[in-house]
XYZ file of C-alpha atoms in Angstrom:
548
model
C 17.761 43.524 -25.389
C 15.171 41.477 -27.186
C 11.633 41.623 -25.880
C 10.692 38.662 -23.668
C 7.914 36.473 -25.082
C 6.199 35.504 -21.846
C 3.698 33.202 -23.542
C 6.452 31.102 -25.149
C 8.402 30.974 -21.899
C 5.329 30.025 -19.886
C 4.186 27.304 -22.278
C 7.708 25.872 -22.628
C 8.264 25.838 -18.870
C 4.863 24.296 -18.101
C 5.338 21.739 -20.873
C 8.784 20.887 -19.515
C 7.374 20.543 -16.015
C 4.677 18.197 -17.333
C 7.275 16.024 -19.057
C 9.448 16.071 -15.918
C 6.552 14.939 -13.715
C 5.462 12.308 -16.235
C 9.005 10.973 -16.578
C 9.456 10.785 -12.821
C 6.138 8.956 -12.428
C 6.853 6.579 -15.318
C 10.369 5.819 -14.111
C 9.046 5.116 -10.628
C 6.404 2.807 -12.108
C 9.062 0.847 -13.975
C 11.228 0.580 -10.865
C 8.233 -0.641 -8.858
C 7.441 -3.342 -11.374
C 11.057 -4.440 -11.615
C 11.486 -4.517 -7.838
C 7.941 -5.598 -6.889
C 8.879 -8.968 -5.342
C 11.657 -7.320 -3.324
C 9.394 -4.526 -2.120
C 6.911 -7.069 -0.740
C 9.675 -8.323 1.563
C 10.539 -4.865 2.860
C 7.455 -4.677 5.086
C 8.323 -7.986 6.745
C 11.649 -6.625 8.047
C 9.989 -3.685 9.784
C 10.309 -4.336 13.483
C 10.504 -2.071 16.502
C 14.036 -1.296 15.293
C 13.649 2.230 13.928
C 16.982 2.064 12.106
C 15.562 -0.661 9.859
C 12.554 1.567 9.291
C 14.835 4.397 8.109
C 16.568 2.055 5.657
C 13.250 0.723 4.357
C 11.840 4.237 3.961
C 14.922 5.357 2.028
C 14.876 2.244 -0.160
C 11.169 2.411 -1.040
C 11.358 6.140 -1.779
C 14.374 5.630 -4.031
C 12.304 3.067 -5.961
C 9.088 5.036 -6.324
C 10.820 8.438 -6.691
C 8.535 10.226 -4.239
C 8.763 10.798 -0.492
C 5.152 12.012 -0.596
C 4.044 8.670 -2.050
C 6.020 6.778 0.596
C 4.500 8.834 3.403
C 1.016 8.356 1.960
C 1.762 4.636 1.889
C 2.855 4.820 5.552
C -0.424 6.569 6.427
C -2.193 3.709 4.645
C -0.228 1.070 6.545
C -0.962 2.735 9.884
C -4.618 3.112 8.920
C -4.689 -0.615 8.033
C -3.070 -1.495 11.397
C -0.066 -3.016 9.620
C 2.413 -0.591 11.107
C 2.714 1.089 14.496
C 3.446 4.772 14.934
C 6.924 3.941 16.247
C 7.669 2.006 13.068
C 6.184 4.804 10.974
C 8.627 7.376 12.399
C 11.652 5.536 11.020
C 10.092 5.049 7.579
C 9.130 8.743 7.356
C 12.679 9.774 8.237
C 14.075 7.377 5.650
C 11.666 8.674 3.002
C 13.229 12.125 3.275
C 16.661 10.624 2.586
C 15.423 8.481 -0.300
C 13.864 11.463 -2.088
C 17.320 12.988 -2.649
C 18.021 10.411 -5.374
C 15.988 12.418 -7.913
C 18.125 15.502 -7.373
C 21.283 13.480 -7.947
C 19.844 12.042 -11.179
C 19.201 15.598 -12.375
C 22.783 16.550 -11.424
C 24.311 14.035 -13.843
C 24.377 16.598 -16.637
C 26.939 18.754 -14.820
C 29.503 15.972 -14.464
C 30.196 15.228 -18.130
C 28.848 16.419 -21.478
C 27.621 12.903 -22.321
C 25.261 13.005 -19.344
C 23.753 16.375 -20.259
C 19.926 16.238 -20.644
C 20.082 17.204 -24.315
C 22.304 14.182 -25.054
C 20.938 11.623 -22.609
C 17.197 12.271 -23.086
C 16.791 11.181 -26.737
C 19.125 8.189 -26.226
C 17.179 6.894 -23.193
C 13.812 7.500 -24.852
C 14.854 5.677 -28.026
C 16.267 2.650 -26.185
C 13.335 2.614 -23.775
C 10.705 2.606 -26.515
C 12.591 -0.128 -28.398
C 12.613 -2.359 -25.308
C 8.932 -1.683 -24.525
C 7.841 -2.502 -28.074
C 10.114 -5.388 -29.028
C 11.438 -7.064 -25.870
C 9.768 -10.373 -25.039
C 10.971 -10.773 -21.451
C 9.051 -8.874 -18.799
C 12.254 -7.737 -17.081
C 13.499 -6.112 -20.295
C 10.164 -4.300 -20.739
C 10.451 -2.974 -17.181
C 13.951 -1.710 -18.012
C 12.478 -0.014 -21.080
C 9.860 1.729 -18.925
C 12.593 2.939 -16.551
C 14.745 4.260 -19.433
C 11.799 5.939 -21.148
C 10.800 7.640 -17.885
C 14.427 8.608 -17.251
C 14.742 10.147 -20.723
C 11.420 11.987 -20.468
C 12.469 13.395 -17.090
C 15.660 14.756 -18.664
C 13.768 16.115 -21.669
C 11.433 18.010 -19.322
C 14.397 19.335 -17.333
C 16.064 20.554 -20.532
C 12.853 22.295 -21.649
C 12.425 24.037 -18.267
C 16.048 25.169 -18.255
C 15.901 26.502 -21.822
C 12.627 28.304 -21.079
C 14.160 29.987 -18.018
C 17.396 31.184 -19.700
C 15.927 34.409 -21.182
C 14.896 35.402 -17.646
C 18.569 35.932 -16.747
C 18.384 39.271 -18.538
C 15.527 40.545 -16.383
C 16.419 42.524 -13.276
C 12.962 41.827 -11.827
C 13.650 38.063 -11.798
C 17.087 38.552 -10.277
C 15.609 40.864 -7.652
C 12.911 38.300 -6.853
C 15.550 35.719 -5.925
C 17.501 38.355 -3.994
C 14.363 39.090 -1.950
C 13.766 35.368 -1.340
C 17.373 34.991 -0.240
C 17.383 38.018 2.042
C 14.058 37.109 3.654
C 14.148 33.504 4.972
C 10.419 33.383 5.719
C 9.502 34.395 2.157
C 11.968 31.856 0.743
C 10.583 29.069 2.879
C 6.985 30.032 2.028
C 7.821 30.061 -1.693
C 9.342 26.567 -1.521
C 6.462 25.263 0.595
C 3.824 26.795 -1.665
C 5.169 25.413 -4.940
C 5.698 21.961 -3.421
C 2.220 21.918 -1.876
C 0.691 22.768 -5.251
C 2.494 20.067 -7.255
C 2.588 17.705 -4.220
C 6.119 16.466 -4.871
C 9.308 17.714 -3.251
C 11.355 15.805 -5.843
C 9.665 17.688 -8.677
C 9.953 20.962 -6.776
C 13.691 20.436 -6.328
C 13.856 19.587 -10.038
C 12.276 22.965 -10.883
C 14.807 24.696 -8.626
C 17.635 22.849 -10.388
C 16.262 23.853 -13.802
C 16.325 27.516 -12.689
C 19.850 26.985 -11.338
C 20.918 25.603 -14.735
C 19.744 28.910 -16.191
C 21.963 30.756 -13.694
C 19.116 32.372 -11.759
C 19.364 31.014 -8.205
C 21.731 32.346 -5.509
C 22.829 30.224 -2.546
C 20.688 31.879 0.141
C 17.398 31.698 -1.768
C 18.153 28.071 -2.768
C 18.691 27.055 0.867
C 15.467 28.661 2.110
C 13.440 27.310 -0.816
C 14.759 23.770 -0.130
C 13.752 24.096 3.529
C 10.292 25.220 2.444
C 10.020 22.330 0.004
C 10.451 19.879 2.868
C 7.531 21.511 4.681
C 5.340 21.723 1.582
C 5.727 18.015 0.811
C 3.819 17.243 4.031
C 0.556 18.480 2.483
C 0.123 15.233 0.529
C 0.186 13.065 3.652
C -2.021 15.507 5.558
C -4.653 15.486 2.780
C -4.333 11.704 2.558
C -5.029 11.278 6.276
C -8.438 12.980 5.998
C -11.003 10.290 6.686
C -8.396 7.886 8.061
C -8.216 6.666 11.644
C -6.569 8.554 14.497
C -3.207 6.799 14.212
C -3.026 7.533 10.480
C -3.631 11.234 11.227
C -0.857 11.033 13.826
C 1.512 9.541 11.217
C 0.839 12.543 8.953
C 1.393 14.844 11.955
C 4.751 13.159 12.675
C 5.821 13.814 9.075
C 4.954 17.500 9.411
C 6.566 17.911 12.857
C 9.764 16.179 11.709
C 10.147 18.288 8.565
C 9.068 21.528 10.271
C 11.547 21.157 13.135
C 14.333 20.319 10.701
C 13.548 23.373 8.583
C 13.502 25.652 11.641
C 16.854 24.291 12.912
C 18.566 24.560 9.531
C 16.902 27.884 8.777
C 18.470 29.420 11.910
C 21.826 27.842 11.008
C 21.628 29.240 7.443
C 20.867 32.757 8.750
C 23.924 32.580 11.024
C 26.159 31.371 8.160
C 24.977 33.949 5.604
C 25.031 36.810 8.144
C 28.184 36.208 10.192
C 30.318 33.301 8.894
C 30.221 33.662 5.086
C 28.229 36.798 4.187
C 29.426 36.743 0.566
C 28.255 33.167 -0.095
C 24.555 33.985 -0.079
C 24.653 36.116 -3.248
C 26.754 33.656 -5.264
C 24.977 31.501 -7.839
C 24.433 27.869 -6.863
C 24.789 25.049 -9.366
C 22.739 21.861 -9.792
C 25.174 19.532 -8.016
C 25.452 21.900 -5.071
C 21.651 21.861 -4.730
C 21.814 18.049 -4.586
C 24.524 18.216 -1.913
C 22.554 20.719 0.192
C 19.343 18.712 -0.218
C 21.090 15.499 0.855
C 22.952 17.040 3.799
C 19.742 18.588 5.115
C 17.775 15.347 5.027
C 20.554 13.101 6.336
C 21.618 15.441 9.160
C 17.992 16.174 10.081
C 17.416 12.430 10.463
C 20.576 12.022 12.563
C 19.548 14.934 14.797
C 15.942 13.858 15.408
C 16.360 10.069 15.250
C 17.084 9.788 19.013
C 13.874 11.760 19.692
C 11.551 9.530 17.628
C 9.636 8.548 20.778
C 9.112 12.218 21.578
C 7.747 12.823 18.070
C 5.198 10.043 18.642
C 4.311 11.507 22.055
C 3.870 14.985 20.554
C 1.699 13.663 17.702
C -0.490 11.724 20.146
C -1.127 14.891 22.124
C -1.719 17.068 19.088
C -4.138 14.589 17.496
C -6.323 13.231 20.283
C -8.928 10.505 20.114
C -9.342 6.718 19.990
C -9.632 4.235 17.163
C -12.995 2.498 17.016
C -13.215 -0.598 14.826
C -16.656 -1.332 13.390
C -18.017 -4.803 12.560
C -17.432 -5.734 8.956
C -14.934 -2.873 8.505
C -11.915 -3.435 6.275
C -8.726 -3.650 8.314
C -5.902 -4.215 5.827
C -7.126 -2.290 2.798
C -6.432 1.338 2.095
C -6.441 3.083 -1.281
C -3.309 4.991 -0.242
C -1.470 1.712 -0.797
C -2.165 2.037 -4.543
C 0.978 4.209 -4.588
C 2.870 0.892 -4.319
C 0.771 -1.766 -6.099
C 2.835 -4.723 -4.857
C 1.973 -3.793 -1.254
C -1.668 -3.156 -2.170
C -1.983 -6.656 -3.663
C -0.343 -8.332 -0.663
C -2.622 -6.484 1.739
C -5.641 -7.507 -0.321
C -4.528 -11.113 0.199
C -4.301 -10.482 3.958
C -7.822 -9.026 4.049
C -9.286 -11.905 2.040
C -7.603 -14.438 4.324
C -9.035 -12.537 7.320
C -12.481 -12.764 5.727
C -11.888 -16.508 5.316
C -10.998 -16.854 9.001
C -14.217 -15.077 9.961
C -16.200 -17.445 7.733
C -14.429 -20.471 9.237
C -15.159 -19.299 12.784
C -18.785 -18.706 11.831
C -19.021 -22.259 10.531
C -17.762 -23.533 13.895
C -20.297 -21.392 15.773
C -23.077 -22.641 13.475
C -22.247 -26.265 14.298
C -22.157 -25.420 18.016
C -25.593 -23.815 17.677
C -26.836 -26.975 15.941
C -25.483 -29.392 18.549
C -26.274 -27.244 21.609
C -29.604 -25.872 20.241
C -28.430 -22.432 21.334
C -30.537 -19.459 20.130
C -27.818 -16.897 20.989
C -25.283 -18.672 18.793
C -27.807 -18.887 15.977
C -28.196 -15.114 16.129
C -24.410 -14.703 16.320
C -24.069 -16.619 13.047
C -26.714 -14.428 11.369
C -24.968 -11.238 12.556
C -21.553 -12.449 11.412
C -22.957 -13.444 8.022
C -24.028 -9.827 7.498
C -20.481 -8.734 8.355
C -19.093 -11.228 5.829
C -21.379 -9.766 3.156
C -20.178 -6.246 4.028
C -16.584 -7.425 3.750
C -17.303 -8.993 0.375
C -18.706 -5.723 -0.975
C -15.819 -3.667 0.417
C -13.116 -6.043 -0.820
C -14.656 -6.329 -4.284
C -14.834 -2.546 -4.646
C -11.184 -2.322 -3.612
C -10.161 -5.072 -6.052
C -11.979 -3.334 -8.922
C -9.997 -0.148 -8.287
C -6.789 -2.132 -7.781
C -7.255 -3.940 -11.093
C -7.408 -0.590 -12.893
C -3.934 0.571 -11.825
C -0.626 -0.498 -13.321
C 0.143 -4.077 -12.200
C 2.555 -6.762 -13.311
C 1.099 -9.846 -15.022
C 1.557 -11.879 -11.847
C -0.162 -9.216 -9.730
C -3.036 -8.966 -12.221
C -3.526 -12.742 -12.049
C -3.538 -12.587 -8.262
C -6.171 -9.844 -8.211
C -8.365 -11.813 -10.635
C -8.048 -14.905 -8.439
C -8.905 -12.876 -5.349
C -12.304 -12.061 -6.877
C -12.979 -15.816 -7.142
C -11.714 -16.536 -3.614
C -13.892 -13.786 -2.131
C -16.875 -15.367 -3.863
C -15.953 -18.809 -2.473
C -15.602 -17.431 1.042
C -18.940 -15.632 0.795
C -20.574 -18.927 -0.238
C -18.916 -20.618 2.769
C -20.553 -17.953 4.918
C -23.896 -18.730 3.272
C -23.538 -22.422 4.105
C -22.775 -21.585 7.749
C -25.898 -19.415 7.704
C -27.861 -22.387 6.319
C -26.653 -24.585 9.180
C -27.730 -21.916 11.689
C -31.196 -21.878 10.098
C -31.337 -25.680 10.515
C -30.403 -25.186 14.169
C -33.216 -22.655 14.579
C -35.682 -25.107 13.009
C -34.570 -27.932 15.325
C -34.979 -25.611 18.316
C -38.516 -24.742 17.204
C -39.420 -28.400 16.576
C -37.573 -29.593 19.696
C -35.988 -32.363 17.626
C -32.578 -33.897 18.215
C -29.966 -36.080 16.520
C -29.276 -39.667 17.495
C -25.906 -40.307 19.156
C -24.595 -41.947 15.975
C -25.697 -38.975 13.860
C -23.950 -36.521 16.239
C -20.720 -38.520 16.051
C -20.806 -38.584 12.261
C -21.551 -34.878 11.967
C -18.765 -34.066 14.421
C -16.315 -36.151 12.423
C -17.130 -34.686 9.001
C -17.319 -31.154 10.434
C -13.824 -31.449 11.925
C -12.489 -32.622 8.573
C -14.321 -29.820 6.735
C -12.882 -27.223 9.141
C -9.399 -28.703 8.694
C -9.792 -28.589 4.913
C -10.772 -24.891 5.017
C -7.999 -23.990 7.485
C -5.402 -25.715 5.324
C -6.610 -24.044 2.116
C -6.574 -20.571 3.696
C -3.100 -21.121 5.122
C -1.893 -22.430 1.751
C -3.078 -19.255 0.051
C -1.720 -16.974 2.759
C 1.832 -18.390 2.510
C 1.625 -19.663 -1.113
C 2.421 -23.264 -0.163
C 1.664 -25.917 -2.794
C 2.170 -28.712 -0.263
C -0.610 -27.348 1.938
C -2.798 -26.755 -1.133
C -2.467 -30.409 -2.155
C -3.225 -31.479 1.413
C -6.435 -29.407 1.361
C -7.528 -31.099 -1.855
C -6.888 -34.547 -0.336
C -8.971 -33.551 2.672
C -11.758 -32.445 0.340
C -11.767 -35.914 -1.251
C -12.077 -37.464 2.220
C -15.019 -35.165 3.021
C -16.746 -36.271 -0.205
C -16.306 -39.941 0.689
C -17.481 -39.386 4.250
C -20.531 -37.497 3.031
C -21.484 -40.359 0.700
C -20.979 -43.052 3.373
C -22.800 -41.075 6.064
C -25.732 -40.381 3.758
C -26.064 -44.142 3.161
C -25.775 -44.906 6.893
C -28.372 -42.294 7.714
C -30.912 -43.729 5.276
C -30.502 -47.065 7.079
C -31.172 -45.360 10.425
C -34.284 -43.705 9.023
C -35.562 -47.096 7.802
C -34.865 -48.546 11.259
C -36.592 -45.491 12.831
C -33.515 -44.790 14.983
C -33.527 -41.135 13.930
C -36.384 -38.602 14.045
C -37.682 -37.547 10.583
C -37.157 -33.795 11.148
C -33.703 -34.392 12.606
C -33.017 -36.670 9.633
C -33.739 -33.859 7.174
C -31.481 -31.501 9.170
C -28.744 -34.181 9.190
C -28.773 -34.576 5.391
C -28.887 -30.818 4.817
C -25.980 -30.298 7.227
C -23.961 -32.984 5.455
C -24.609 -31.239 2.165
C -23.572 -27.824 3.530
C -20.318 -29.170 4.994
C -19.504 -30.963 1.729
C -20.136 -27.748 -0.224
C -17.915 -25.798 2.186
C -15.061 -28.236 1.510
C -15.654 -27.799 -2.246
C -15.152 -24.043 -1.918
C -12.027 -24.675 0.201
C -10.753 -26.912 -2.597
C -11.314 -24.043 -5.073
C -9.066 -21.838 -2.934
C -6.382 -24.538 -2.851
C -6.590 -24.912 -6.624
C -5.833 -21.187 -7.037
C -2.596 -21.678 -5.071
C -1.474 -24.405 -7.469
C -2.301 -22.194 -10.464
C -0.294 -19.229 -9.133
C 2.870 -21.176 -8.318
C-alpha cells in the first residue's frame, strides 16, 4: 500500500470545500438576483396560515441555498416586527425542507455519466463565464452567475471526493465511521460540530456526500450525522439573535427546539431499525442519492409530525426565553442587518423604514402648526423632542443604507438605495422646517403676539395643502404609484401659488396695520417653511417617477 500523503489530502479537501462553499454562495446570489422581484412578494402572502409559511420558507431556502440564511432572515423579520412568532414557525419548518435541494443537486452525478461533477463542472463554468462577460441582458448575466456557481460547486465536490478516495485503504478511517455508526450520540455530535463550524447544513451534507462518493460512509453513521447536522445548523440563528429583541431570540429558540425534537425522535427510530428491524443495514455503504432521500424524508416527516404542535413550540419558546420588548424613541423598527442575507427584502424594508420616518416628520409638522395656533408650550417641546428622534433615525438609516449599498444588489435595487439616501435627507429637512415652526410658536408665546383671523385662515389652508402634498408623496413612494406622484407635484404647484398670493395679501395687511409686526414676521416665516416642506415632498414624488 502506498504511503498516504496527508498534506496533499488535507489541502485538496479544504480547497474543494472552499470551492463548494463559494459555488453554493454564488449560485444562491444568482438565484436571488434572478428571482428578486418574486421574493419581495413572498413576504406579503405570509398570514396567520402556517401552511403558507412552510411553503414560503421552503421556496426562499431553495432560492438562497441555505436554511441557516433563511432562519437568520426570519430572526431579522421578527426583530423588525414584520413577522409574528406564529408566522416564523411555519417559515422555519419550510426552511428545513428547502435546504434539501442542495443535496439533490449533488446527487445528479449518480444518475447519469453526463451529470457527473467531472463532466458538468467545466461545462457550467465555461458557459457561466461566457454569459457573465458577454451577455447584454441582465437576466442572461444572472443565469451566468447561477451556472458558474453551479459548476464551481460541482468542481469542489469532485475535489473533495478525489481527496477522500485514498482514505478507503485506511482501517482507522473505516473504524472511525463504524464508531460513529455504533454510537448515535457521537454521530450526532460529529454532525452538529462540523455544521456549527461551517454554519451551513447544506455544505455539511455536501461534505458527507463527498465522503460517500469515496465509499467511506455506512448507513448508520450517515443517519446520525445527518441528525446532528440539523442541530448544528441552529447555531447560526442563535448567534444571529444575540443583541436582538426578545421575540427574535424566541424565533432562534423555536428553530433549535424544532430541529432538536426531530433529531431525538428520528434518532430513537434509527436505533430501533438498526438494532431490531434491519441490523445488517447499518454497516452497508450509503450512496449519494440515498443520503438525499434520507435528508429529505427526515425534514419533510419532521415538519408533518410537529406542524400541528406549532403553537406549543411558540409557547415553549416564550417560557424558555422570558422578557418583554421595549421600543425606544428613535429606534429603527424595520431594519436589521440579518436581512442582508436576502438583499431584495433588505431594500424593501429600508423603504418601509424611510416611509415611517416620513410619517413621523409629517405628524411633527402637524403638531408644530397646532403649537403655533394654540400657543401651546407642551406641543412646542413635543416637536423639539420628536425632531431629535428624526435625527437619530436619519443617522441609523444612513448607516444601514451604506452597508446595504456595499452588498450584491441588482441595478434596480442599487438605484433604489441611492434614491433612499436623497429621500432621507429630504425628510430630515422637513423635520427641520417643523422645528422652525415650533421655534416661531415659542417666540409668539414669549411675545404674547397673535395672528389676525385672516392670517389664521390662510395659514390653515396652505398647511392643509402642504400636509396633503407630503402624505401623497410618501404614499406614492411606498406603493410606487406614478399617479399619486404626479398628484403630489400638482399639489406642490398649488402650494407655491398660494404662498405667493398669501405673501402679497399679508403685505397689504401690514400696510393697513391689521396684523401685528411680530406676528407678521412669524406668518411670513411659516409660509416659507410650509412651501419648503412641499418642495421636499415634490422631490420624493420625483424619485417615484424616475424609478418607474
